[in-house]
Coordinates of C-alpha atoms and ligand atoms in Angstrom, one line a residue:
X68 CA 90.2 100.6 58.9
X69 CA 89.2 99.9 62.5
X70 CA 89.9 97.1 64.5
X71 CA 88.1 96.5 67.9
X72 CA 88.4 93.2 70.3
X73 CA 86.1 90.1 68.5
X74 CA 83.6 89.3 70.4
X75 CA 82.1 84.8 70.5
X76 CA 79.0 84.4 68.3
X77 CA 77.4 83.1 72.1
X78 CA 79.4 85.7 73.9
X79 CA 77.4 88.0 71.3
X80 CA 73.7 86.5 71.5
X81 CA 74.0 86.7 75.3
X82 CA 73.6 83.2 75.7
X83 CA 75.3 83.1 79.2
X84 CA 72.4 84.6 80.5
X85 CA 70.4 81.4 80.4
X86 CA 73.1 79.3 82.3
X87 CA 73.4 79.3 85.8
X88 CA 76.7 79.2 88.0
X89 CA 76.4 75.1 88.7
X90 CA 76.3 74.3 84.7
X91 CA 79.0 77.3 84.2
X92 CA 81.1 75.3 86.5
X93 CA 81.0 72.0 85.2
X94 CA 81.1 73.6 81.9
X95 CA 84.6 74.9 82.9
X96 CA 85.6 71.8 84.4
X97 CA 84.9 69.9 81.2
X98 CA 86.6 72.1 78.8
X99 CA 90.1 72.3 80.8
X100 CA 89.7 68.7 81.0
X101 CA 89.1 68.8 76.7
X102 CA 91.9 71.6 76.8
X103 CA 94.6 69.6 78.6
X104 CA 93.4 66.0 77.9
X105 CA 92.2 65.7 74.5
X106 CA 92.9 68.8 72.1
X107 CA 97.3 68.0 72.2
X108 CA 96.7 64.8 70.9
X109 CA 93.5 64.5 69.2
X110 CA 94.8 64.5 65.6
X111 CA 97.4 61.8 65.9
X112 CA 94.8 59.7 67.6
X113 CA 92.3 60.6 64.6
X114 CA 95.0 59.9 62.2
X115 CA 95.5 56.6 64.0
X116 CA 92.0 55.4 64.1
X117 CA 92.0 55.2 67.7
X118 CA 91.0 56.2 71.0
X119 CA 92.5 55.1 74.6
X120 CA 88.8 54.7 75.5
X121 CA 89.4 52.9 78.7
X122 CA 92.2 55.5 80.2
X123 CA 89.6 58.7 79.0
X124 CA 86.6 56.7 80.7
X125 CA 88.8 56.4 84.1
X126 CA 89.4 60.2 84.0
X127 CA 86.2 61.3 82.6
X128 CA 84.2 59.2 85.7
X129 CA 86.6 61.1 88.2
X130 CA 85.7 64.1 86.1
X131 CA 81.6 63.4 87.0
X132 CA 80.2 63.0 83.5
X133 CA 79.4 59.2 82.9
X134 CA 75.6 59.3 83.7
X135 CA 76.0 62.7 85.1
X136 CA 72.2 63.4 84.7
X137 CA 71.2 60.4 86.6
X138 CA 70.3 59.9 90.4
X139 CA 72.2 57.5 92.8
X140 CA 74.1 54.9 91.6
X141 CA 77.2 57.4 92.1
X142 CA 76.2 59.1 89.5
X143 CA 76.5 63.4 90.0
X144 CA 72.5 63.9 89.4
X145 CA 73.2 67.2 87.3
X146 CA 70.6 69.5 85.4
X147 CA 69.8 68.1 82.4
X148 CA 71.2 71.5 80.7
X149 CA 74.6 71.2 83.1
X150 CA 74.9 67.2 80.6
X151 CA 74.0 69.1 77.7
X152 CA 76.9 71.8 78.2
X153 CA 79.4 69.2 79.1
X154 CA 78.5 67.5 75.6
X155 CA 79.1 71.1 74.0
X156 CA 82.5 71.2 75.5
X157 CA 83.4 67.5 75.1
X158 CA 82.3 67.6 71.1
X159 CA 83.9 70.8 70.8
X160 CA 87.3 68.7 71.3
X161 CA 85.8 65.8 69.2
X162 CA 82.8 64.4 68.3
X163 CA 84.1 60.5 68.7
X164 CA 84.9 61.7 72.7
X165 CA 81.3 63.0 73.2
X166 CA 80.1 59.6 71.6
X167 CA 81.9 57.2 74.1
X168 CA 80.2 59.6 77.1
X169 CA 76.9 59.6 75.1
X170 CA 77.1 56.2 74.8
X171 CA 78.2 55.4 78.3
X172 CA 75.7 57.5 80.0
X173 CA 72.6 58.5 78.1
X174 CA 72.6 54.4 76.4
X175 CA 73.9 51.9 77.7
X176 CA 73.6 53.4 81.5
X177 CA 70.1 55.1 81.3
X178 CA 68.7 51.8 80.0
X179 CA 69.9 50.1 82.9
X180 CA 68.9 53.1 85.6
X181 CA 65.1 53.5 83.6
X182 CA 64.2 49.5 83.0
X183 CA 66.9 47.9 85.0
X184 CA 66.2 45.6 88.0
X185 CA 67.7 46.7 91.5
X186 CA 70.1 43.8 91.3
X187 CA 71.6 44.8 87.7
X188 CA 71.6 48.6 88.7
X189 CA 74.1 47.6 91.3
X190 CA 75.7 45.3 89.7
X191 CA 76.9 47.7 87.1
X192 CA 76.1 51.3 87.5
X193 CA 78.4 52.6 90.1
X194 CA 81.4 50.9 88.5
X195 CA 80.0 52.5 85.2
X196 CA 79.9 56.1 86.8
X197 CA 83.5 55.8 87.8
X198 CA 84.4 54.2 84.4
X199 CA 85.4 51.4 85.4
X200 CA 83.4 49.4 83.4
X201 CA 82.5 50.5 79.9
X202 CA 79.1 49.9 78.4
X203 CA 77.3 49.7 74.9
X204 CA 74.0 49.5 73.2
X205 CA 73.0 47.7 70.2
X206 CA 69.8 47.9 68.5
X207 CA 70.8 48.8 64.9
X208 CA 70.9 46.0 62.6
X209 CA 72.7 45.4 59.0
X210 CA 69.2 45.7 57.3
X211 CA 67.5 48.1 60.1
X212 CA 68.9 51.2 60.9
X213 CA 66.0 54.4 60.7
X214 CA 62.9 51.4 60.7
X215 CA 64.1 49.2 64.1
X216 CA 60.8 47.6 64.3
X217 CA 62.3 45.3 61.8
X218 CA 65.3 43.5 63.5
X219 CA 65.7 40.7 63.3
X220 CA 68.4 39.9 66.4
X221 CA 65.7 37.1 68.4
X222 CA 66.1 36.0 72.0
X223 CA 63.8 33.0 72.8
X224 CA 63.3 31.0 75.9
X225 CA 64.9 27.6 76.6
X226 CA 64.1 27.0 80.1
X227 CA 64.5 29.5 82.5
X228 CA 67.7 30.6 80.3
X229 CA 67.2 33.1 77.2
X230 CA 69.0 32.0 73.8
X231 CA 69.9 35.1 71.8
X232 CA 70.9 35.1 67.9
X233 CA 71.5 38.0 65.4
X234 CA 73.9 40.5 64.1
X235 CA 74.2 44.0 65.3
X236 CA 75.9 46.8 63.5
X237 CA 77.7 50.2 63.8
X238 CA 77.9 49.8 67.9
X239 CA 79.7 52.7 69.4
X240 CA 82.2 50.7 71.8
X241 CA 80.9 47.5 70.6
X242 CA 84.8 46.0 71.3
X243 CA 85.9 47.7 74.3
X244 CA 82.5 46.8 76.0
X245 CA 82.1 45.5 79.3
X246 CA 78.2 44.7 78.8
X247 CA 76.0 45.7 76.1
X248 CA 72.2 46.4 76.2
X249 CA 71.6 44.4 73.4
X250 CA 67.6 44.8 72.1
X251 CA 66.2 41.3 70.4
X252 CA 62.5 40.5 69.3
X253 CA 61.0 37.9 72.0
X254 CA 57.3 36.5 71.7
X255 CA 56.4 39.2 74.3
X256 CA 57.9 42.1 71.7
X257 CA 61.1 43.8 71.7
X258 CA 63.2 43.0 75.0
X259 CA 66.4 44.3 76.3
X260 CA 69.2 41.9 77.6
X261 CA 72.5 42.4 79.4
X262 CA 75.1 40.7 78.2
X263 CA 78.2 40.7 79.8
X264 CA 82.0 40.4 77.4
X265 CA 83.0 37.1 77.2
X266 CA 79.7 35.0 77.3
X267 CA 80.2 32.6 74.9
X268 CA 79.1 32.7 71.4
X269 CA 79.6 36.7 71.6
X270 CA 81.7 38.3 69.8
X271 CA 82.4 42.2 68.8
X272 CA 84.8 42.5 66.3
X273 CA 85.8 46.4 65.4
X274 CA 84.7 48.0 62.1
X275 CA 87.9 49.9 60.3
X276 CA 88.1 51.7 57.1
X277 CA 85.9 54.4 58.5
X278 CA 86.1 58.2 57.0
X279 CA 84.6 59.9 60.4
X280 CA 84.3 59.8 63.7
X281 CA 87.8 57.9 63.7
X282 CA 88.8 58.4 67.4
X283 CA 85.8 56.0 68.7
X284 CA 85.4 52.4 68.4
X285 CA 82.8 51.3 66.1
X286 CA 81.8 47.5 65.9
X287 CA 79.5 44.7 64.7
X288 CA 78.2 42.7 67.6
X289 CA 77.7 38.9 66.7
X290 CA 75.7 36.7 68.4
X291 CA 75.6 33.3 68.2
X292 CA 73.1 31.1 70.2
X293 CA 74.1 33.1 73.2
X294 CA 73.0 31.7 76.2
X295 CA 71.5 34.3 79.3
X296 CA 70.1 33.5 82.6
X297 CA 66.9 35.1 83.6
X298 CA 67.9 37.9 85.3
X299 CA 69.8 39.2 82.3
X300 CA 66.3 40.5 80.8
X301 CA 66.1 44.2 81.8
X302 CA 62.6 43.4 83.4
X303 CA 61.1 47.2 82.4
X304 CA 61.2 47.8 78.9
X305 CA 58.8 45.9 76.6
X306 CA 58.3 46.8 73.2
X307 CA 60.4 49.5 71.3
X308 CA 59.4 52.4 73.3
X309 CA 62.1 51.0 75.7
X310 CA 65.3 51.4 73.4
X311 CA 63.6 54.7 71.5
X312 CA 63.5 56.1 75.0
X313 CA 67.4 56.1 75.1
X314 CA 67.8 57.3 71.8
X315 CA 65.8 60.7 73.1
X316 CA 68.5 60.6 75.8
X317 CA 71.4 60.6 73.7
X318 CA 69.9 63.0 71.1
X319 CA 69.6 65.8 73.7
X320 CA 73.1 66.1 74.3
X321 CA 74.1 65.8 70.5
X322 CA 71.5 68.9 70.4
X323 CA 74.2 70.8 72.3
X324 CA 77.5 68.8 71.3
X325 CA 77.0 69.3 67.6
X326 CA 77.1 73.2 68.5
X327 CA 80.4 72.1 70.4
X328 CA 82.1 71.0 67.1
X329 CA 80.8 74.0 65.1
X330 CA 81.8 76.7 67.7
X331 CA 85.4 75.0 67.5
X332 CA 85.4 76.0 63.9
X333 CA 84.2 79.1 63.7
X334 CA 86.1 80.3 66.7
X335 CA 89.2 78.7 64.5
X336 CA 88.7 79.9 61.3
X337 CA 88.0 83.5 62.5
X338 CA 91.1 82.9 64.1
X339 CA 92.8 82.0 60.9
X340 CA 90.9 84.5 59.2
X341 CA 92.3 87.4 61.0
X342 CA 95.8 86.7 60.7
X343 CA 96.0 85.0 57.0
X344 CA 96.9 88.1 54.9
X345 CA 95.6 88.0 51.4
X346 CA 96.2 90.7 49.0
X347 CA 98.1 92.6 51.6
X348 CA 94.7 92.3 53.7
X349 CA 93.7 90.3 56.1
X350 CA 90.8 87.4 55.3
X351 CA 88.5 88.5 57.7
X352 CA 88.4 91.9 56.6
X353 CA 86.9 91.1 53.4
X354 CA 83.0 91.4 53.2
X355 CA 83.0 88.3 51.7
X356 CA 84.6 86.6 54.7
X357 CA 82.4 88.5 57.0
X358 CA 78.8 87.6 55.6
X359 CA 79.8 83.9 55.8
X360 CA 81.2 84.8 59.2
X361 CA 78.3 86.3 60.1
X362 CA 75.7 83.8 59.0
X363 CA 77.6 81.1 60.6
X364 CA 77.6 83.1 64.3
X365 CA 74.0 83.8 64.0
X366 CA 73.3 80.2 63.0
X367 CA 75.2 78.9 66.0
X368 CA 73.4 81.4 68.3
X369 CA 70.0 80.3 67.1
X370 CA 71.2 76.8 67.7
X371 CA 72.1 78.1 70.8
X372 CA 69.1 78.9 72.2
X373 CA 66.7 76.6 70.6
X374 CA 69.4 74.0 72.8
X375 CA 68.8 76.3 75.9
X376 CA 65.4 76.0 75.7
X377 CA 64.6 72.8 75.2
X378 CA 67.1 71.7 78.7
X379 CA 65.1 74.2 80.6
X380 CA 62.1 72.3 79.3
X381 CA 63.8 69.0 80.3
X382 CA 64.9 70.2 83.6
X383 CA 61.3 71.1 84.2
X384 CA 60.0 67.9 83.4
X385 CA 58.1 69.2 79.9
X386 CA 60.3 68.0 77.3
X387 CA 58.5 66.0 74.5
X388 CA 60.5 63.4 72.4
X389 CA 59.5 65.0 69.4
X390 CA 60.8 68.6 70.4
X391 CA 63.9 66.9 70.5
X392 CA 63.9 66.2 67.0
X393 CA 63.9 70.1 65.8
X394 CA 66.7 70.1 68.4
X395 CA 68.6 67.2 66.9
X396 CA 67.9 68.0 62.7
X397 CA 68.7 72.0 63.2
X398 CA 72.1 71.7 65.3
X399 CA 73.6 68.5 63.3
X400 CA 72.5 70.4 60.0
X401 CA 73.7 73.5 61.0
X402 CA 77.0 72.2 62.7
X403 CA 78.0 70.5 59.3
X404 CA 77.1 73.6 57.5
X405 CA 79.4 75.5 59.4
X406 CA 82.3 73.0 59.3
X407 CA 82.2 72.8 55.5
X408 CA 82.3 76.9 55.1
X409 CA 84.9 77.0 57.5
X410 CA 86.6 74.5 56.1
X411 CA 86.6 76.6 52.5
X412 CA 87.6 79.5 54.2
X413 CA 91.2 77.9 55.4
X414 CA 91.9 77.1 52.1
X415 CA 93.9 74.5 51.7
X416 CA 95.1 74.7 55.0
X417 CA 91.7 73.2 55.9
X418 CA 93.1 70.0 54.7
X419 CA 94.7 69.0 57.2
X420 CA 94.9 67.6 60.6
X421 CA 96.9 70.7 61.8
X422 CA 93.5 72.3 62.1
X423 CA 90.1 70.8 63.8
X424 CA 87.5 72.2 61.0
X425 CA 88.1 69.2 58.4
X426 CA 87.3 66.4 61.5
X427 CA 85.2 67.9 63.1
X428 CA 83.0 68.1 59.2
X429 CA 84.0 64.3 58.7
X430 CA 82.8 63.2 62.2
X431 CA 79.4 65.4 62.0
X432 CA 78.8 63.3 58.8
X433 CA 78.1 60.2 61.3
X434 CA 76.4 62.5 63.6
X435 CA 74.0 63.4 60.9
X436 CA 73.2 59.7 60.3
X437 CA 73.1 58.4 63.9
X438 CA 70.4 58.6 66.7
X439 CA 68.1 59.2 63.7
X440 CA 68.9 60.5 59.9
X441 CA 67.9 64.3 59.1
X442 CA 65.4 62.5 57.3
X443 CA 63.8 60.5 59.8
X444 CA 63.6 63.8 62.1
X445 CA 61.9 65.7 59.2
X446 CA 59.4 62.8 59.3
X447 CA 59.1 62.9 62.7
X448 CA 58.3 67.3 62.5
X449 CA 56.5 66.8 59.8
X450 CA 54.0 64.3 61.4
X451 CA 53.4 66.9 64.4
X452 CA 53.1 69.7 61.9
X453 CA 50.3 68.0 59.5
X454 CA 48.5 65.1 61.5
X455 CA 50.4 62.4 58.7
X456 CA 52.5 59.7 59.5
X457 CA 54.6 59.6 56.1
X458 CA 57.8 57.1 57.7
X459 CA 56.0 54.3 55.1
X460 CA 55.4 57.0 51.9
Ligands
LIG77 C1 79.7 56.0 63.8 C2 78.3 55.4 64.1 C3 78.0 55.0 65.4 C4 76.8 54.4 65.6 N1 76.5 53.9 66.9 C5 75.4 53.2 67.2 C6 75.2 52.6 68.4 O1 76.0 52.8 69.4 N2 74.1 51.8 68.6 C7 73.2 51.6 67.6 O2 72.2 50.9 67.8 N3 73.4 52.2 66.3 C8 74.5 53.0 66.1 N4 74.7 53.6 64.9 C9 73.7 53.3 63.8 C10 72.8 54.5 63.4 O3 71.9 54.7 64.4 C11 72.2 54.1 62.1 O4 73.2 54.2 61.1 C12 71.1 55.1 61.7 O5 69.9 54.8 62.5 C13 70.7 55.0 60.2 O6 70.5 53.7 59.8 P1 71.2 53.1 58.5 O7 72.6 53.5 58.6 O8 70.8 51.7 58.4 O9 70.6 54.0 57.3 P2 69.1 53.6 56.6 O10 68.1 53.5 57.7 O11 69.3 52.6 55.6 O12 68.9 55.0 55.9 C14 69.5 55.3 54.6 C15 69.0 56.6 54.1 O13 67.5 56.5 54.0 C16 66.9 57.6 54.6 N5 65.6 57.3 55.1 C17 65.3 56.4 56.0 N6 63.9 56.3 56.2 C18 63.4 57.2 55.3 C19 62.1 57.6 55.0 N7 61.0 57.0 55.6 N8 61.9 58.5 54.0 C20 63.0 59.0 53.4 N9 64.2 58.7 53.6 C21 64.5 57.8 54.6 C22 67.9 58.0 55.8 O14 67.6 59.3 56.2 C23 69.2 57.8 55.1 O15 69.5 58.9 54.4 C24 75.9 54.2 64.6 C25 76.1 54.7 63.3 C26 77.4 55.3 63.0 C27 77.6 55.8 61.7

């Protein structure tokens, strides 16, 4: 038998090559902060169904990745690919962490930044870079989730005030919000509106029972004849190009954080594999073991790339919406893929919390449904591919 050093399924593709020293940097930064920060207690804060979102968002702002891909405002201004590795690293510890920094910065702060006015920019983005105040976005509905053109969450003028009503649902930080960018049908189309915690007749109660992504705060946001002013109407976004905009945000770094989460597994269970002994052998020795070993590295180095690729697009200004999606569908269906074999490969030991694979596979179950289903980016591939819009049948 021989046994040489194992070499990383990215280590192996030679991925490193398409990184330069700026993202390598803040890619190290991010994982010793994952490394120290996160990974000791991640499991009894997944077992609890919580997350100290407001003491991570104070460190993670010091740590420069709230809106770390946007200009001024305090925020760092990064390559686009630099916020895509930091979302590798941060998902790699857990996928509910990389949801409150999605959230924060490619959501609720990007929508202020792209259709915000100078006043509200101020008001709220350098204390949202620093994480000092926490923000949300809520445009899914009970009875619109993949087809948003249907909300029903309506903001109508009375005077020079806005009165908003409606129900939003599944809002990442919905309760622990200091404003959310809440998107409601006006007679002028779909607008966005700030609304800061505490205005009355807003409410955000937290949504428990949940099987996944169990270390973020999930809510419902109520709102009931909630009164605005004018200037809470984020005066640059009309129609639903302005909330699908973020989504494309926030899908780019899941294109890379999904990867995160599987590389934690693999790198585990080949971990595992090596040392569990199984008919006086070890696991990984097996052929078995190594074809699903294998597939899974070559899966995640594809991934790899493909998310490589499309931030050096980004960075140079090229970046279409809809290459996102093949970004979005392959590393979310891969990711779960992998976290499922691995999974099978612990054994039963892949049961528990003592070992990431099992949550990372429950959260990536939410991370397949959110910023738009498998499904929906099928849809959205299959239109470019044949000329047919096929969302309706
Ligand atoms: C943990 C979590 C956090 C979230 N955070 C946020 C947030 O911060 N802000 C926010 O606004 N939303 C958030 N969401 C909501 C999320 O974006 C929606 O759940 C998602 O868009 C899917 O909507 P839905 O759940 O209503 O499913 P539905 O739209 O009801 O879809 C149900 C099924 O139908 C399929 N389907 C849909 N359309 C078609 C079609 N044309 N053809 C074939 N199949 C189709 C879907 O793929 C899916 O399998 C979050 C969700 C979760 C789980």
């Amino acid at each position: 038998m021989t046994l040489t050093d194992p070499v990383s399924a990215l280590t192996y593709i030679g991925a490193e090559a398409l990184i330069d020293d700026e993202s390598r940097e803040l890619r190290a930064a991010v994982r010793d902060f994952v490394d120290r920060r996160v990974r000791p207690h991640i499991a009894g804060w997944y077992e609890d169904g919580r997350l100290p979102a407001r003491e991570l968002a104070r460190e993670l702002g010091e740590l420069g990745v709230l809106g770390m891909h946007l200009e001024g405002y305090g925020c760092a201004g990064t390559s686009a690919t630099a916020y895509g590795l930091a979302c590798f690293e941060l998902e790699a510890g857990d996928s509910g962490l990389r949801s409150l920094v999605s959230v924060q910065g490619s959501l609720a702060m990007y929508a202020i930044w792209r259709f915000g006015s100078e006043e509200q920019k101020q008001q709220w983005l350098p204390r949202m870079a620093v994480g000092e105040a926490i923000g949300c976005f809520g445009l899914t509905e009970p009875d619109f989730g993949s087809d948003p053109a249907g909300m029903r969450t309506r903001a109508r003028r009375d005077g020079d005030d806005w009165l908003l009503n409606g129900v939003k649902m599944w809002i990442t930080n919905g309760s622990i919000a200091d404003v959310a960018v809440v998107w409601a049908r006006t007679d002028e189309g779909v607008r966005g509106f700030l609304v800061p915690a505490g205005t009355p007749g807003f409410s955000a109660p937290e949504i428990t029972r949940k099987q996944s992504l169990r270390a973020s705060v999930t809510s419902e946001l109520v709102l009931d004849d909630v009164r605005l002013p004018a200037d809470a109407l984020l005066p640059d976004a009309v129609g639903l190009s302005g909330p699908l905009s973020c989504l494309n945000e926030a899908r780019f770094g899941i294109v890379f954080g999904a990867l995160g989460a599987a590389h934690d597994c693999l790198e585990t269970t080949i971990g595992y594999a090596r040392s569990r002994q199984i008919f006086d052998r070890p696991l990984a020795a097996y052929q078995a073991t190594q074809l699903k070993l294998a597939d899974m590295g070559l899966e995640l180095g594809k991934g790899m790339l493909l998310a490589l690729h499309l931030g050096a697009l980004k960075d140079a200004g090229t970046l279409d919406h809809r290459q996102v999606s093949l970004g979005k569908l392959n590393s979310v269906r891969e990711a779960i893929a992998i976290a499922r074999e691995c999974r099978a490969i612990l054994g039963a030991a892949g049961i528990t919390l003592d070992y990431p694979v099992i949550r990372h596979a429950a959260n990536l179950e939410s991370v397949l449904t959110y910023e738009g289903t498998s499904e929906v980016h099928q849809l959205i591939i299959g239109q470019v591919l044949t000329g047919h819009a096929a969302f309706r049948g």
